[in-house]
Short mmCIF file of C-alpha atoms in Angstrom, two decimals:
data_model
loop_
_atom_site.label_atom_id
_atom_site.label_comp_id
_atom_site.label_asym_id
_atom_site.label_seq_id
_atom_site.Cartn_x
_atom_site.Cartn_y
_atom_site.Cartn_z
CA UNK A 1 -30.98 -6.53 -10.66
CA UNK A 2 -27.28 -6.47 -9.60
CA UNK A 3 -26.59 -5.51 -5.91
CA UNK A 4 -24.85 -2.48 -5.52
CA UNK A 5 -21.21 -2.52 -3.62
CA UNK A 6 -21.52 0.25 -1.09
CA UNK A 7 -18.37 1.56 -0.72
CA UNK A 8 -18.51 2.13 3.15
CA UNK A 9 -19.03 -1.79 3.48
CA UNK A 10 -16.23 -2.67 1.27
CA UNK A 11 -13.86 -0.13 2.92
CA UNK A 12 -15.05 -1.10 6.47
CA UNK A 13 -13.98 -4.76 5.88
CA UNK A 14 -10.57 -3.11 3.79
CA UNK A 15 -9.98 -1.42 7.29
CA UNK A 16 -10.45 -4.74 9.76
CA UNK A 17 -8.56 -6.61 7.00
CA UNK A 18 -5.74 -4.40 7.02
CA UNK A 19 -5.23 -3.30 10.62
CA UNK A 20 -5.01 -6.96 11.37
CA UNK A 21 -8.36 -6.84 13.06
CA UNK A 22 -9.41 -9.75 10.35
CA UNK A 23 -5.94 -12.03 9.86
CA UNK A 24 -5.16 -14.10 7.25
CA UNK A 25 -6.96 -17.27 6.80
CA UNK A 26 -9.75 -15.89 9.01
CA UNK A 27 -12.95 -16.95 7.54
CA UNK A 28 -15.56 -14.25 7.17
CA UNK A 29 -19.07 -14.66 8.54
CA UNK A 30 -21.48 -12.66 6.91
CA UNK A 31 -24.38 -12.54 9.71
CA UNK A 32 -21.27 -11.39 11.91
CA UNK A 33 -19.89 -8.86 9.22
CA UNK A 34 -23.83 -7.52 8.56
CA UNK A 35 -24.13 -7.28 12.33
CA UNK A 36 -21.21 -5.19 12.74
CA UNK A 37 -21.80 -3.01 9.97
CA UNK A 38 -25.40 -2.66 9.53
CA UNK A 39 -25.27 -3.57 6.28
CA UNK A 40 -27.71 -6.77 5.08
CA UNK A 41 -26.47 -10.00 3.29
CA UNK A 42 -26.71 -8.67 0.22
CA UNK A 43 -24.23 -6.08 0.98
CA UNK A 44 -21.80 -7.92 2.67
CA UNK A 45 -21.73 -10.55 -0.46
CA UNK A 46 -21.16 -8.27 -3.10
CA UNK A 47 -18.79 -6.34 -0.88
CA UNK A 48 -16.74 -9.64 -0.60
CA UNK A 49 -17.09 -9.98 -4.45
CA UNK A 50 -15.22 -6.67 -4.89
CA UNK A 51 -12.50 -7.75 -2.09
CA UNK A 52 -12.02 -10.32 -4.04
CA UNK A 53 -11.23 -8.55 -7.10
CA UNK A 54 -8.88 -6.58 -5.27
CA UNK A 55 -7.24 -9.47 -3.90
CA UNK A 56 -8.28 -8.88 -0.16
CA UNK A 57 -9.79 -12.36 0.02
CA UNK A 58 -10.34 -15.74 -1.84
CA UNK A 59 -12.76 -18.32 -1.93
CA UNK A 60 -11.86 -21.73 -0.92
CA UNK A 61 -14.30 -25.33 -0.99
CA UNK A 62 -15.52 -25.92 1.92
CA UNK A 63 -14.82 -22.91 4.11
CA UNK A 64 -16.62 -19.99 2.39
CA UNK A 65 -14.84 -16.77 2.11
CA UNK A 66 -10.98 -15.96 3.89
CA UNK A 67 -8.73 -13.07 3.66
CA UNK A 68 -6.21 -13.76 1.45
CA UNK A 69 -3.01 -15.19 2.52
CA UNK A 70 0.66 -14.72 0.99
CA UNK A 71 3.96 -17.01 0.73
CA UNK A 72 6.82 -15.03 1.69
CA UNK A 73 7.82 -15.40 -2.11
CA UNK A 74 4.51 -13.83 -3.16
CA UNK A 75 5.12 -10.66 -0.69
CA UNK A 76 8.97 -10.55 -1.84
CA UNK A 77 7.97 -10.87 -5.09
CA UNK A 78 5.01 -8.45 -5.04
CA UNK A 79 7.76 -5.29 -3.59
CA UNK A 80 10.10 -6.02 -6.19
CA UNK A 81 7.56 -5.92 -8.99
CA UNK A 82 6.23 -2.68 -6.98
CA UNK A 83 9.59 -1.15 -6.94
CA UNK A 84 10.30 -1.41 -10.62
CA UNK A 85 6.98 -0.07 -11.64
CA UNK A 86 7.32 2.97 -9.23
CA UNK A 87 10.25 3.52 -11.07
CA UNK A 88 8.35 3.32 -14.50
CA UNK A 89 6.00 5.71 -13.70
CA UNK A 90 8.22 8.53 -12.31
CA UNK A 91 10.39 8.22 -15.11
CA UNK A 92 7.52 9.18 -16.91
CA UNK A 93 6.01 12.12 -14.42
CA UNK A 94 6.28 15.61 -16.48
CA UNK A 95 8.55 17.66 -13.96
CA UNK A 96 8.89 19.72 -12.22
CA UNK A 97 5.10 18.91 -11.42
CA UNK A 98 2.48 21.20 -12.93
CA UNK A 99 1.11 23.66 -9.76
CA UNK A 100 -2.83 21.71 -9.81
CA UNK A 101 -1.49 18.65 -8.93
CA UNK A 102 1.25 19.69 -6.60
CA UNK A 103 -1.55 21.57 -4.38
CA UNK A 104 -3.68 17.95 -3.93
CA UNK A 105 -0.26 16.73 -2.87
CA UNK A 106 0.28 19.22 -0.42
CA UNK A 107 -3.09 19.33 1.08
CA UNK A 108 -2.95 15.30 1.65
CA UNK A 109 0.47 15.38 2.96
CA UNK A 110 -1.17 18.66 5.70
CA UNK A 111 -4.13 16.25 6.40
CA UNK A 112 -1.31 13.06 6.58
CA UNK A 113 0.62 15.02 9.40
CA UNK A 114 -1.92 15.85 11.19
CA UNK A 115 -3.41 12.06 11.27
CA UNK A 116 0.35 11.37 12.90
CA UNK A 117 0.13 13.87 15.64
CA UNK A 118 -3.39 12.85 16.62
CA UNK A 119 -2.48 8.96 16.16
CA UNK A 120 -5.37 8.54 13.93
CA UNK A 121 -3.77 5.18 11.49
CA UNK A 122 -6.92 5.08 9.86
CA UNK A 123 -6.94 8.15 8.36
CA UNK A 124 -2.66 8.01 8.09
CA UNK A 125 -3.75 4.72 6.17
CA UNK A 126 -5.82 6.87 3.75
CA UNK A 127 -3.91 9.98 3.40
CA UNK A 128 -0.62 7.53 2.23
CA UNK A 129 -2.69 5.13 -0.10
CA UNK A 130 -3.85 8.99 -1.98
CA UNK A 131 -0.77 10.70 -1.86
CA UNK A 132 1.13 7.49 -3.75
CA UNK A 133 -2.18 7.46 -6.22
CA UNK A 134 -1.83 10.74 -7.40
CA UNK A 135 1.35 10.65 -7.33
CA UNK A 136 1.95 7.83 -9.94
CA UNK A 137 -1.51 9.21 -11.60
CA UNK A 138 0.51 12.01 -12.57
CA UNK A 139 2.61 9.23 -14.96
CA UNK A 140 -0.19 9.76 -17.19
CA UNK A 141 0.03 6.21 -17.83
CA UNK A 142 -3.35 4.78 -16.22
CA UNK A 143 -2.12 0.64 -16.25
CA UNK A 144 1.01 1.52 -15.15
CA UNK A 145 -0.60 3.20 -12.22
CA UNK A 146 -3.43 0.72 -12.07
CA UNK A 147 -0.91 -2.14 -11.85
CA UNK A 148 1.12 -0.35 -8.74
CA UNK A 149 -2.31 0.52 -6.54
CA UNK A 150 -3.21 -2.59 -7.14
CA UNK A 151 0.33 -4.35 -5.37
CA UNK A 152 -0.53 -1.73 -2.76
CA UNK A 153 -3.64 -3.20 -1.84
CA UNK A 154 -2.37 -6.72 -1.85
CA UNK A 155 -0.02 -5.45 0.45
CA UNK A 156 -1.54 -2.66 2.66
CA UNK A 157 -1.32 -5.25 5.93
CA UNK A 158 2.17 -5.24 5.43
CA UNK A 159 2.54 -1.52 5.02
CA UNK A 160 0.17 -0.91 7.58
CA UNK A 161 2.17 -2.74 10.32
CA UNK A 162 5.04 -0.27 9.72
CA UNK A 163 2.74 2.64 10.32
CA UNK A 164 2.43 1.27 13.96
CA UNK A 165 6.20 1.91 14.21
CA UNK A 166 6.84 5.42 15.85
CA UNK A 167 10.84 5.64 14.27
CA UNK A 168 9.15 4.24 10.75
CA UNK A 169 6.31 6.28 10.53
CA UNK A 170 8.29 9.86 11.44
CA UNK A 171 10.56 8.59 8.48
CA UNK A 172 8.17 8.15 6.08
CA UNK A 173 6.81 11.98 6.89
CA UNK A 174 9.71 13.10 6.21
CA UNK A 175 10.00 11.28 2.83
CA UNK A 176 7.02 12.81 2.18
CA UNK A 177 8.06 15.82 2.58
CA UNK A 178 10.96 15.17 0.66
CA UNK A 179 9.20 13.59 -2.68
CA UNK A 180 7.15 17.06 -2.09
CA UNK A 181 10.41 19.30 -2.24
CA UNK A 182 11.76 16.88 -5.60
CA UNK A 183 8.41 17.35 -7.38
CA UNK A 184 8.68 21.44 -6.96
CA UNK A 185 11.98 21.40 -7.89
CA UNK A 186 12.26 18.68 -10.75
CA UNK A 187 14.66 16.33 -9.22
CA UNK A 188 13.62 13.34 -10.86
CA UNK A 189 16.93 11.56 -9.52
CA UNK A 190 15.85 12.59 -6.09
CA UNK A 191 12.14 11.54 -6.60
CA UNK A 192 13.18 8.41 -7.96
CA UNK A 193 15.35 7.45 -4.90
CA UNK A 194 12.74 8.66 -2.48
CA UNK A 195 9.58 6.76 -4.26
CA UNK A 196 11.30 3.43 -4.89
CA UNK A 197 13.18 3.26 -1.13
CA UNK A 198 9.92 4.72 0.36
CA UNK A 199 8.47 1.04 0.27
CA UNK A 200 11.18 -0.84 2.03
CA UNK A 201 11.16 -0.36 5.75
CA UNK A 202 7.93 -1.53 6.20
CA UNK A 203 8.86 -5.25 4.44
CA UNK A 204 12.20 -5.46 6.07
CA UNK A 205 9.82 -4.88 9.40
CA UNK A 206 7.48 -7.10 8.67
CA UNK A 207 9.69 -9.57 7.98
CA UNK A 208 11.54 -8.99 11.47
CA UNK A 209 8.74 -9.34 13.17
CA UNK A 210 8.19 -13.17 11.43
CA UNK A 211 12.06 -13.51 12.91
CA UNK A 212 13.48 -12.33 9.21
CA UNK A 213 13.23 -14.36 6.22
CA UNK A 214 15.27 -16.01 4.20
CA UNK A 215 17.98 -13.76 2.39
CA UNK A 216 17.00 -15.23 -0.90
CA UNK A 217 15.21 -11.83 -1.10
CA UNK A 218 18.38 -9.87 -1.25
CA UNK A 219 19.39 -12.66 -3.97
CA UNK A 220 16.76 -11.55 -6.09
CA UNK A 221 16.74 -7.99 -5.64
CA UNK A 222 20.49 -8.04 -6.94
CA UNK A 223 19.27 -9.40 -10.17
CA UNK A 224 17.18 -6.31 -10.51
CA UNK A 225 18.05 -2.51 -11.43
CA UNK A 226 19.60 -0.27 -8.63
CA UNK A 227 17.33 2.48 -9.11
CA UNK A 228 14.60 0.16 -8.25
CA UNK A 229 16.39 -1.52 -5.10
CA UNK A 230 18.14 0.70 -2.95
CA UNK A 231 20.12 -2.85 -2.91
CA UNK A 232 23.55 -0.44 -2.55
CA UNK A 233 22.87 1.39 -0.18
CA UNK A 234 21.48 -1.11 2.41
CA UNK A 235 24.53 -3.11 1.35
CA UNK A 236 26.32 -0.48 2.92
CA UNK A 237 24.75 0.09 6.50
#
């Protein structure tokens, strides 16, 4: 009989994974993991069967299970690909958004804010990864939208680090709130700006912190759309 992934396990280890708690190229014990989660063997292998399908961690010979590590062309490359599909799917959102939907967003975004003021990342971490979800749902296009949360999870670490930021994470509540105000009132221009830019800040502080990357990144984002860059306007500062 197959083991059953509970999703508590699997979302514990998410957590660790993406709060750098568990780094990359960390191996993962599973009498440790078990320990720490009361959770048995069992658990803790079929949990890292569905991280894997996520693309939290790999296996490699020799050394069991690691979280997943990424080239800095694989993260560059996985935020432009992210970009243009975030532009896909609003082009594709039925605005302005139908009253149902816009109430889940609102009620995230009240439960995001108040994560912020209490300093509670976890649950900031949450409320973000559901607000973009339904958002892009609401494309009515489930691959499209399967394709983005899935480059979100690949790169929640990433994202996560920014969330750390006091300056960054203000900013992105008030893009929030902003992407709230262009889905009552229809601006898709607006919404498209917001969603595609929204993304970012938290690369271009990741990358500081790694004492900045090569600007091949800016090379390739020139070959790609505008609307799916913001390549112009940070150009420009």
């Amino acid at each position: 009989m197959d083991v059953k992934v509970p999703e508590e396990v699997v979302g514990q280890i998410k957590q660790e994974i993406m709060f750098g708690r568990l780094r990359p190229r960390e191996r993962l014990v599973e009498d440790e993991l078990a320990t720490k989660f009361g959770a048995n063997r069992h658990q803790i292998r079929a949990a890292f069967t569905e991280l894997e399908r996520i693309g939290l961690v790999t296996r490699r010979p020799n050394k069991g299970v690691i979280v997943r590590d990424f080239s800095v062309e694989e993260v560059e490359q996985f935020f432009e690909v992210g970009a243009l599909l975030q532009a896909e799917a609003v082009k594709r959102i039925p605005l302005p958004l139908e009253p149902v939907t816009l109430r889940i967003l609102e009620g995230i975004h009240r439960s995001y804010c108040a994560a912020i003021d209490r300093v509670d990342l976890e649950q900031v971490s949450a409320d973000t990864i559901e607000f973009h979800r339904v958002i892009y749902g609401a494309s009515n296009n489930k691959c499209l939208s399967d394709l983005i949360e899935q480059i979100w999870t690949m790169t929640l670490a990433i994202r996560c680090y920014a969330m750390a930021i006091p300056e960054l994470l203000d900013r992105a509540r008030q893009e929030h709130s902003q992407i709230l105000e262009a889905l009552r009132k229809g601006n898709r221009r607006e919404l498209l700006r917001l969603c595609v830019d929204h993304s970012w800040p938290a690369l271009e502080a990741y990358k500081r912190l790694h004492g900045g990357w090569a600007s091949k990144s800016m090379a390739n984002q020139s070959a790609m759309p505008e609307e799916a860059t913001g390549l112009k306007r940070r150009k420009a500062k």
